[in-house]
mmCIF file of C-alpha atoms in Angstrom:
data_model
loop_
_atom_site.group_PDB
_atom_site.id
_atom_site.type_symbol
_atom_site.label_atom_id
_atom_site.label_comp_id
_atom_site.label_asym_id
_atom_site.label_seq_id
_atom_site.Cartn_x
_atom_site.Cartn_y
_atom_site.Cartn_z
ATOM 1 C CA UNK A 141 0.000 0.000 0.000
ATOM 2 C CA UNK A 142 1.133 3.293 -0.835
ATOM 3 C CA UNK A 143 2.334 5.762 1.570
ATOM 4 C CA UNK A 144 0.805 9.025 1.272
ATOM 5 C CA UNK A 145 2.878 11.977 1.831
ATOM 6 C CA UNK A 146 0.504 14.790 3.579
ATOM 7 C CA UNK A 147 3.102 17.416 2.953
ATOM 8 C CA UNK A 148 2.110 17.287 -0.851
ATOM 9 C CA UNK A 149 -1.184 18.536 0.012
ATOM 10 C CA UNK A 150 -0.470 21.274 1.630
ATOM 11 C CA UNK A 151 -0.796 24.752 0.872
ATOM 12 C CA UNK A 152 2.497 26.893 0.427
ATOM 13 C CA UNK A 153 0.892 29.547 1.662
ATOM 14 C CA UNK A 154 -2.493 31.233 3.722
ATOM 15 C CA UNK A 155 -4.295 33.958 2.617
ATOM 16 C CA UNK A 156 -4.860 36.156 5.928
ATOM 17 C CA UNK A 157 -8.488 37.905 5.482
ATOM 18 C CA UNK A 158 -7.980 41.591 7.408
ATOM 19 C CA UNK A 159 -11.560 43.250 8.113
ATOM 20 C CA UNK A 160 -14.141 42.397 5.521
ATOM 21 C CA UNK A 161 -16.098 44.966 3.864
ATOM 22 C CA UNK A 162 -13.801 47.576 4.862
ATOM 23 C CA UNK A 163 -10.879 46.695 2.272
ATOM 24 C CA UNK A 164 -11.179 50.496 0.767
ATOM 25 C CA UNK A 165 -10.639 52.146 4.452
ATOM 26 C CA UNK A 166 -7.252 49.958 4.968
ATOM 27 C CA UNK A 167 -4.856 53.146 4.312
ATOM 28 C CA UNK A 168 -7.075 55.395 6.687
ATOM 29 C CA UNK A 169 -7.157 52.055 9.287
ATOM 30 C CA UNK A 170 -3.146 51.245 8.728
ATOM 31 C CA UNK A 171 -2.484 54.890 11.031
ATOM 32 C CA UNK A 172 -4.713 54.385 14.176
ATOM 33 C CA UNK A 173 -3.800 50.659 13.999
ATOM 34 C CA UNK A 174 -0.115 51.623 14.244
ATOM 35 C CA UNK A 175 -0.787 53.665 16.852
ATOM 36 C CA UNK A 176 -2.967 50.940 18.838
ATOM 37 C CA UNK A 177 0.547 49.164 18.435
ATOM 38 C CA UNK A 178 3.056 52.294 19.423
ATOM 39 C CA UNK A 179 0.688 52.517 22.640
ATOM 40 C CA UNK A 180 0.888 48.761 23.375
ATOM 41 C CA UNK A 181 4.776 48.277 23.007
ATOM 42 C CA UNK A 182 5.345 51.962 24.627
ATOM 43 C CA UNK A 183 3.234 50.973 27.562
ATOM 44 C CA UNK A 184 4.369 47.714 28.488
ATOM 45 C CA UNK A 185 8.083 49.202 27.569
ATOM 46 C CA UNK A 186 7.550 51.474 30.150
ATOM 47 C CA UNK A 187 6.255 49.148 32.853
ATOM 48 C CA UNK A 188 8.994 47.018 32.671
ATOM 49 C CA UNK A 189 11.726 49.498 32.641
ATOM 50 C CA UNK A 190 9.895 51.199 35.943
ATOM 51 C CA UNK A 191 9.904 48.114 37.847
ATOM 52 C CA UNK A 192 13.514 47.144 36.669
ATOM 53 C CA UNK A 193 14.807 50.687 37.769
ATOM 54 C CA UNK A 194 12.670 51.551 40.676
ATOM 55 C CA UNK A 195 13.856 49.632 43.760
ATOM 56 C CA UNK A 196 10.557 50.224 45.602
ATOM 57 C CA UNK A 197 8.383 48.257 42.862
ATOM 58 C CA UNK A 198 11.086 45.053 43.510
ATOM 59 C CA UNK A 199 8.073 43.123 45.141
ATOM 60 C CA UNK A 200 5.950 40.352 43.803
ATOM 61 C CA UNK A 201 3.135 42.200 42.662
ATOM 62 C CA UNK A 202 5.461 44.486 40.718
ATOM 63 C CA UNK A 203 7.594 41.649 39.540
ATOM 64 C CA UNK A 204 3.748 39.546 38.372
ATOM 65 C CA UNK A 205 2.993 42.818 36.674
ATOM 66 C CA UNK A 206 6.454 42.858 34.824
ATOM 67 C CA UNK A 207 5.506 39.117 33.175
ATOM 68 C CA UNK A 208 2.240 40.636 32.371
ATOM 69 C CA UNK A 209 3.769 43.032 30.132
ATOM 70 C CA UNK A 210 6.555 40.783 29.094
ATOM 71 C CA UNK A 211 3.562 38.517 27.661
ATOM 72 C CA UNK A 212 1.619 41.121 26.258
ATOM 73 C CA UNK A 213 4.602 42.455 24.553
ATOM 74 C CA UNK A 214 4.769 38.739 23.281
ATOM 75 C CA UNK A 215 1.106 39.068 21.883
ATOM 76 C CA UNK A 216 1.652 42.464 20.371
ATOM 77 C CA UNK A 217 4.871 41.040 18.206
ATOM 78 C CA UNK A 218 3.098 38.006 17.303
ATOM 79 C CA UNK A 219 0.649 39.515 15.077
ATOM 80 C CA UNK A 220 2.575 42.927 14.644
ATOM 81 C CA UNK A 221 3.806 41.357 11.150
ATOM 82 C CA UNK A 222 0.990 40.330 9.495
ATOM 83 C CA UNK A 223 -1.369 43.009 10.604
ATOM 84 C CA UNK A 224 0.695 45.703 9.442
ATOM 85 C CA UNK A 225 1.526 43.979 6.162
ATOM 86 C CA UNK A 226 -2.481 43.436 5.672
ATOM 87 C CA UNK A 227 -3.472 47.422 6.695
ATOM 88 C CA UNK A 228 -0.130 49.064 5.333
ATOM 89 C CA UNK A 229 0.787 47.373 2.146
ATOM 90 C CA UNK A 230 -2.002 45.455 1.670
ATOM 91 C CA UNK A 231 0.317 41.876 1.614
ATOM 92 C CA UNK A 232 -2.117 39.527 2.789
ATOM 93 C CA UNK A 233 -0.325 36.149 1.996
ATOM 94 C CA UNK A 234 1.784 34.033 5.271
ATOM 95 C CA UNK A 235 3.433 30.771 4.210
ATOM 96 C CA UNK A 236 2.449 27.534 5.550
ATOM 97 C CA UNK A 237 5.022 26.971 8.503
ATOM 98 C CA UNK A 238 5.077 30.748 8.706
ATOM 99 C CA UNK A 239 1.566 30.477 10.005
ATOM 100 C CA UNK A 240 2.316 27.253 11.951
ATOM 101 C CA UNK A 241 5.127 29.818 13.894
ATOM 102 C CA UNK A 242 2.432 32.473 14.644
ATOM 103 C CA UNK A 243 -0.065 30.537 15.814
ATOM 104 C CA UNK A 244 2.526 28.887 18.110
ATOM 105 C CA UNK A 245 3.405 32.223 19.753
ATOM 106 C CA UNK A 246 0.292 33.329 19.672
ATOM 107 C CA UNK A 247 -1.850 30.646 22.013
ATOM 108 C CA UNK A 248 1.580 30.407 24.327
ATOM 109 C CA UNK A 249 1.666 34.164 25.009
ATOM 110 C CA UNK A 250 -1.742 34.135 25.531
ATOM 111 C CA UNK A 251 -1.596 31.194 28.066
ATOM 112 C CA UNK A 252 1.350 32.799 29.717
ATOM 113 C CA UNK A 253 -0.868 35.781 30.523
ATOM 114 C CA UNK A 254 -3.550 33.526 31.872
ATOM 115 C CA UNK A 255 -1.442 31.987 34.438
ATOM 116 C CA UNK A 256 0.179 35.236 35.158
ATOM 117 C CA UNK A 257 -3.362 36.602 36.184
ATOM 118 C CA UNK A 258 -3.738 33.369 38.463
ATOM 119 C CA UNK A 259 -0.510 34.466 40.221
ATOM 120 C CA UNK A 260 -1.088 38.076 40.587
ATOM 121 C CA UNK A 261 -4.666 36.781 41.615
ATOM 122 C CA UNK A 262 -2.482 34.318 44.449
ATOM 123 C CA UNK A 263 -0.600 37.600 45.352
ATOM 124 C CA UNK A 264 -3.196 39.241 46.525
ATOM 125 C CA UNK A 265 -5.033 36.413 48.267
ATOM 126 C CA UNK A 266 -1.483 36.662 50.447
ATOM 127 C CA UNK A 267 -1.461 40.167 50.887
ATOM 128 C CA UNK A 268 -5.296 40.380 51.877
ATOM 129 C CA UNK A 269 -5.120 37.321 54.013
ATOM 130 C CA UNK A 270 -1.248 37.640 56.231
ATOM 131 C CA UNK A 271 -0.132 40.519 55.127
ATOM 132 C CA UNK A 272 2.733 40.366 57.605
ATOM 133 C CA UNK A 273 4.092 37.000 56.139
ATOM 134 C CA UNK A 274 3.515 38.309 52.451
ATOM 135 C CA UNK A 275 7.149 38.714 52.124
ATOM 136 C CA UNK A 276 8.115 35.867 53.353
ATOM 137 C CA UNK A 277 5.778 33.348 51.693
ATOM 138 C CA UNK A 278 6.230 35.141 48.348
ATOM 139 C CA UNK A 279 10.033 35.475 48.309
ATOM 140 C CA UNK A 280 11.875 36.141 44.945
ATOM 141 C CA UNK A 281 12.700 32.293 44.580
ATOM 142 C CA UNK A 282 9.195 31.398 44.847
ATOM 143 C CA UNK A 283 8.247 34.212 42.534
ATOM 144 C CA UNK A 284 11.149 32.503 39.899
ATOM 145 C CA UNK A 285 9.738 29.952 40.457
ATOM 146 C CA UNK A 286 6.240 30.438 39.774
ATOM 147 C CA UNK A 287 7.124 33.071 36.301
ATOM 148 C CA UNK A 288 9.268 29.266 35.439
ATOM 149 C CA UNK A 289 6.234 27.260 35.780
ATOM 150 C CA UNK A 290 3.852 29.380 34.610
ATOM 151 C CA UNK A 291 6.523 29.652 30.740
ATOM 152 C CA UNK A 292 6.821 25.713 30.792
ATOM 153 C CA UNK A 293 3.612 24.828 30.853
ATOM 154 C CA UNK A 294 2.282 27.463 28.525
ATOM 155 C CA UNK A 295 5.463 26.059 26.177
ATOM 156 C CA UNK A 296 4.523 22.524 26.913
ATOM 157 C CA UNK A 297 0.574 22.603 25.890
ATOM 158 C CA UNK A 298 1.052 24.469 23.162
ATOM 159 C CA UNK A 299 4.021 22.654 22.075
ATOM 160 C CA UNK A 300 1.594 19.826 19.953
ATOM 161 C CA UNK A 301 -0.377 22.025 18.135
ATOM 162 C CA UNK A 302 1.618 22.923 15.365
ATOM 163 C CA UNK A 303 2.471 19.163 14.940
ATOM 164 C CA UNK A 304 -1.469 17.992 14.953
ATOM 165 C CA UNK A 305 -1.909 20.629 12.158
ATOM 166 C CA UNK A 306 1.111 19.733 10.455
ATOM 167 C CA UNK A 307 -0.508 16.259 9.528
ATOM 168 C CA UNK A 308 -3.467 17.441 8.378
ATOM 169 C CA UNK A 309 -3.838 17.872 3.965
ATOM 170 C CA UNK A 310 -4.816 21.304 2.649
ATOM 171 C CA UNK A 311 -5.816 21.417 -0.969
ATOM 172 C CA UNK A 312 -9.227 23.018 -1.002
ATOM 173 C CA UNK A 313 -9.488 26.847 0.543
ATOM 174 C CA UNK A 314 -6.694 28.162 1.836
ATOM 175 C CA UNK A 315 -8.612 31.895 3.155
ATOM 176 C CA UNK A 316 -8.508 32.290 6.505
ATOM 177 C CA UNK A 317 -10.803 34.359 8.646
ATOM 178 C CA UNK A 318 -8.442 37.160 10.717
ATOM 179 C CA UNK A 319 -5.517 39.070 10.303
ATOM 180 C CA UNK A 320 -3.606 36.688 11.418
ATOM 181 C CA UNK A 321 -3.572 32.210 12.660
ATOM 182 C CA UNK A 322 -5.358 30.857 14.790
ATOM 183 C CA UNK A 323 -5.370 27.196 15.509
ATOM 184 C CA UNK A 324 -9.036 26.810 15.009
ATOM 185 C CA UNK A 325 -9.073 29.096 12.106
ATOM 186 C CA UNK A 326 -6.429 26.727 10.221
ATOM 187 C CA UNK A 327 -7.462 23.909 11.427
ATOM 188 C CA UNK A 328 -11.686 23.755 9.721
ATOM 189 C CA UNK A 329 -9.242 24.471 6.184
ATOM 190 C CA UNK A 330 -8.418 20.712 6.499
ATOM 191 C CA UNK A 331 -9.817 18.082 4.104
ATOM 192 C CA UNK A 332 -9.376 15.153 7.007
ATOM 193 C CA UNK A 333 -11.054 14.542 10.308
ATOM 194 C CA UNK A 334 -10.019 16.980 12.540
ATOM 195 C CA UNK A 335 -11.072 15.323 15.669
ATOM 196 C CA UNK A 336 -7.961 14.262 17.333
ATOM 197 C CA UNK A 337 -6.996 18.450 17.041
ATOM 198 C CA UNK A 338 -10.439 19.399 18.431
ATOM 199 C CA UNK A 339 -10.461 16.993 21.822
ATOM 200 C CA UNK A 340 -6.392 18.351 21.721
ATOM 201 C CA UNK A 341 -7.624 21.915 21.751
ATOM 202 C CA UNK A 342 -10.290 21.557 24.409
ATOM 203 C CA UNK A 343 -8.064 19.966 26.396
ATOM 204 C CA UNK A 344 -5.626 22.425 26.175
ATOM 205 C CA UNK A 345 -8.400 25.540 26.917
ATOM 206 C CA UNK A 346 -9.014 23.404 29.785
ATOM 207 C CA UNK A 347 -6.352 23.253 31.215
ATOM 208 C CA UNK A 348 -5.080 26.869 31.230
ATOM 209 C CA UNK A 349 -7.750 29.149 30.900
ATOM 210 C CA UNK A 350 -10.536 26.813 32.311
ATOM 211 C CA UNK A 351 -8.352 25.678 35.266
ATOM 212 C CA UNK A 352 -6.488 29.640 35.519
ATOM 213 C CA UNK A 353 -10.620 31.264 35.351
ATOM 214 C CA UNK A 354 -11.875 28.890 38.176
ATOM 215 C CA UNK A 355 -8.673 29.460 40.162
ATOM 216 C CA UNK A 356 -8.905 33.431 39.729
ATOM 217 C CA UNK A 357 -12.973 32.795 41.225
ATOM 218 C CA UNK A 358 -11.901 30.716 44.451
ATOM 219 C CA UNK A 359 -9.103 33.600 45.167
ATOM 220 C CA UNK A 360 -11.731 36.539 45.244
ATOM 221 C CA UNK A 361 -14.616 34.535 47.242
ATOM 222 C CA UNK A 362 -11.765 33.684 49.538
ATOM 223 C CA UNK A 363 -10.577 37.726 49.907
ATOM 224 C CA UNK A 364 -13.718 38.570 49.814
ATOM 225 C CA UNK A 365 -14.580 36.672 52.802
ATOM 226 C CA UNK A 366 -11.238 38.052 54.160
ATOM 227 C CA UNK A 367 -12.562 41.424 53.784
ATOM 228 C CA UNK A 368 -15.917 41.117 55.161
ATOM 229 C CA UNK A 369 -13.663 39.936 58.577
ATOM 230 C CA UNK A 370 -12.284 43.411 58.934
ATOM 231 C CA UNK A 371 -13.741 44.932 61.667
ATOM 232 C CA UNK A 372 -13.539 48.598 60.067
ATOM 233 C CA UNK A 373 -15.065 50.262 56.791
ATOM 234 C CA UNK A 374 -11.814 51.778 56.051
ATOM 235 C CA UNK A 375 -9.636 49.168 56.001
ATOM 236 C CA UNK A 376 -12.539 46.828 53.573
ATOM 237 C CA UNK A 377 -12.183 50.161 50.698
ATOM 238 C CA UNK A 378 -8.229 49.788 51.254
ATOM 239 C CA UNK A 379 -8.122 46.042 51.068
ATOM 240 C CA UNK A 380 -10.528 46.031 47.784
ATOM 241 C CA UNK A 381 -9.021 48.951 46.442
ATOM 242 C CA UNK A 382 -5.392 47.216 46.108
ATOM 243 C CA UNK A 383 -7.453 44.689 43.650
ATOM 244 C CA UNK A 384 -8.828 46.614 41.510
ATOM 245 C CA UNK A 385 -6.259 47.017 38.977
ATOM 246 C CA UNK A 386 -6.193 43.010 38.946
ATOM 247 C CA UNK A 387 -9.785 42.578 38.602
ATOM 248 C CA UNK A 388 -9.828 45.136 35.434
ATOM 249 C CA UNK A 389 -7.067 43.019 33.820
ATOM 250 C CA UNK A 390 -9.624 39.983 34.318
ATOM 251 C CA UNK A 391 -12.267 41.412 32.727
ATOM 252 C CA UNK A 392 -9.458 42.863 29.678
ATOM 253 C CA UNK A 393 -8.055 39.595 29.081
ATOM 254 C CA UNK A 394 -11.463 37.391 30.179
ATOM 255 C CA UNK A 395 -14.357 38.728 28.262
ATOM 256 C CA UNK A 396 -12.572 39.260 24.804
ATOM 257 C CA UNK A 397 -11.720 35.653 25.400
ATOM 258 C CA UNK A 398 -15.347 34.559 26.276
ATOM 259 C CA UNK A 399 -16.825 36.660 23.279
ATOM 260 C CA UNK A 400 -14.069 35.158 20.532
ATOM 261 C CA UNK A 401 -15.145 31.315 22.255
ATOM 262 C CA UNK A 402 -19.152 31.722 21.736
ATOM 263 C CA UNK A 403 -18.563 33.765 18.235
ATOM 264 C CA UNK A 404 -16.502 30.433 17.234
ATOM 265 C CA UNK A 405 -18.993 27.891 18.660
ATOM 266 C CA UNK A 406 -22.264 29.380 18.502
ATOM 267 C CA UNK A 407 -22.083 32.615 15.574
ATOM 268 C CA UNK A 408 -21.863 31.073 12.455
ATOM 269 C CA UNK A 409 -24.371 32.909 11.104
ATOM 270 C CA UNK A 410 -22.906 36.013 11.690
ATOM 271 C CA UNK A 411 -20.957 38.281 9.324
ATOM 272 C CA UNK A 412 -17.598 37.655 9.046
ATOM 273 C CA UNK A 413 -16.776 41.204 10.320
ATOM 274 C CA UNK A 414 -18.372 40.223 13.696
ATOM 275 C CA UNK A 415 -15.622 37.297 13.331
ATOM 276 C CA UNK A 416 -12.815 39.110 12.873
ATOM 277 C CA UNK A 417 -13.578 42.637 15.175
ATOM 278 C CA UNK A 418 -13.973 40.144 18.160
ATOM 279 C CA UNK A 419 -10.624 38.122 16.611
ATOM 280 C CA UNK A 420 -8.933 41.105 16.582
ATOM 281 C CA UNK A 421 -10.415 42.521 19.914
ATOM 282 C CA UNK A 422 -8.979 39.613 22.170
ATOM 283 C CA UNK A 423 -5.316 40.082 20.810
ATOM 284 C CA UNK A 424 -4.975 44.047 20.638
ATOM 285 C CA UNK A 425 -7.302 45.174 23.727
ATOM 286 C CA UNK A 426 -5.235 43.658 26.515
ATOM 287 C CA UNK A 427 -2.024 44.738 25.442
ATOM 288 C CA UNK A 428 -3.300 48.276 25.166
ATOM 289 C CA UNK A 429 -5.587 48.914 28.022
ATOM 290 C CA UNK A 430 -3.668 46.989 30.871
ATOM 291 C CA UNK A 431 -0.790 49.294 30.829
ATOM 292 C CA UNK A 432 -3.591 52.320 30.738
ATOM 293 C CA UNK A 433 -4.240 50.273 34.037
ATOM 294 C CA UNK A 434 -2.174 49.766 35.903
ATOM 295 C CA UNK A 435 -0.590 53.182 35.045
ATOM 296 C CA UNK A 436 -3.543 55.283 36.734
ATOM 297 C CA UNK A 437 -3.080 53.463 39.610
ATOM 298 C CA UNK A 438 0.660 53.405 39.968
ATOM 299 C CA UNK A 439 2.513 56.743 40.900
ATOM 300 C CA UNK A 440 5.984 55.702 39.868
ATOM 301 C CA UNK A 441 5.118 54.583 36.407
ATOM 302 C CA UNK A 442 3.486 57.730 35.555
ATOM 303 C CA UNK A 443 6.409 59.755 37.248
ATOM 304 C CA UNK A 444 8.545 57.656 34.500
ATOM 305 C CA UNK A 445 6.126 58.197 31.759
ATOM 306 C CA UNK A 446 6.048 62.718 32.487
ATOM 307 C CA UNK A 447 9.991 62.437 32.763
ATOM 308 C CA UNK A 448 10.265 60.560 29.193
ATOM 309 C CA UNK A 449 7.936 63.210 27.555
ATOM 310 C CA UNK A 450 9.648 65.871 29.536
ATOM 311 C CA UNK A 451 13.100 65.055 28.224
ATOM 312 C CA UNK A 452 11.642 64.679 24.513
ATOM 313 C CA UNK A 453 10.428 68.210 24.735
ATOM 314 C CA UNK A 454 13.467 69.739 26.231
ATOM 315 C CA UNK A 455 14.670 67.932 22.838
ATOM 316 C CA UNK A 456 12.686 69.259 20.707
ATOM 317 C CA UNK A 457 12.928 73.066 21.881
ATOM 318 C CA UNK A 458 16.573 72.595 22.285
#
């Protein structure tokens, strides 16, 4: 019997979709959309060069934030190239493995972030609950620690995925919905069963964001019970209050992720710009809004952000 070879029915290249309907506004889209990414890089830039210079952010929660930005710095890069090639020069093509790369870095940055949101979650569950032992249960090898396990098993999961597309034969459509891959955007291109990639994939959800979501639940009904013990009104508004930035980057990272998820299962008979504003959405909002975050609510990162823009205007005039 003859061996078939699966690599000879496979496209050489995907052709990446951008926004449909709006294929005449690209060159008025391409200059907000570079700014969406000069705001994301500049702001996470900025958050991790604060809590690398500023000795007074060198705790955990400042050092959780830090591989927040570091993975939404990932996410921005991933789909930096093909975005910009779509909006700016209207190059729309990705090659085969090229996609198979993306999509990679893509689904581990985006578990990285999940898990960092469990531990920033953890962090203040200990600062809430013994806030004298915080820095002694959270110490900097424990906080290595964690940022190590939280990388290896985002690289780990992910790690398959390329490989259980890899298999698969491509010879019919090769047009794929968003600006840029997706694993289960590729992966209904195939012309085989794609079972074994589906029960892969929902295992995979499962076990990041389902576990990280249900985790990040348990930690606030436990501070919140923590909270309701303090005897005084005061000191409930200051325990709360050192959440909130934490609960906004929930809700940032959470309910993009929850509206792409039902979209994919449950819209298909919505437009494909529904599709790919919601695609788009959960990869560009929480790079851009959490360092908007957690900047309002930290004084030494906006210090660092008036002294840049104060030293580019002495620049300028000089």
């Amino acid at each position: 019997m003859a061996v078939h070879n699966h690599s000879q029915f496979q496209h050489l290249y995907f052709v990446l979709m951008g926004i449909p309907g709006l294929e005449q506004k690209y060159y008025w889209m391409a200059f907000p959309l570079g700014a969406i990414y000069v705001i994301a890089l500049f702001g996470n830039g900025i958050i991790i060069s604060t809590i690398k210079s500023e000795s007074s952010l060198h705790i955990p929660m400042y050092y959780f934030l830090c591989m927040l930005a570091f993975a939404d710095m990932g996410l921005t890069l991933c789909t930096l190239p093909s975005m910009l090639g779509i909006f700016w020069f209207n190059y729309k093509f990705i090659s085969f493995d090229g996609c198979l790369v993306q999509m990679y870095f893509i689904h581990t940055f985006s578990a990285i972030e999940s898990g960092v949101l469990v531990a920033m979650a953890i962090d203040r569950v200990i600062a809430i609950w013994s806030p004298l032992r915080y820095g002694t249960i959270l110490t900097n090898g424990v906080v290595c620690k964690i940022g190590v396990l939280i990388l290896s098993r985002a690289v780990c999961v992910v790690f398959p995925v390329p490989f259980l597309i890899k298999r698969l034969p491509f010879y019919r459509s090769n047009i794929l919905s968003h600006s840029f891959c997706l694993h289960q955007d590729v992966m209904r291109l195939a012309c085989a069963s794609t079972r074994v990639n589906s029960l892969y994939g929902l295992i995979a959800v499962i076990f990041t964001k389902g576990s990280d979501s249900l985790s990040i639940l348990f930690s606030y009904v436990f501070i919140l019970r923590t909270v309701m013990a303090i005897a005084s009104g005061e000191g409930r508004l200051k325990a709360l209050n050192t959440c909130v930035s934490h609960i906004c980057a929930v809700l940032i990272f959470y309910v993009p992720l929850i509206g792409v998820s039902v979209i994919h299962r449950f819209g298909k008979h919505l437009s494909p710009l529904t599709h790919a504003l919601m695609a788009n959405a959960y990869l560009l909002v929480p790079p851009v809004l959490n360092p908007i975050v957690y900047t309002v609510k930290t004084k030494e990162i906006r210090k660092k952000i008036i002294q840049i823009f104060t030293r580019t205007k002495i620049t300028t005039e000089g």
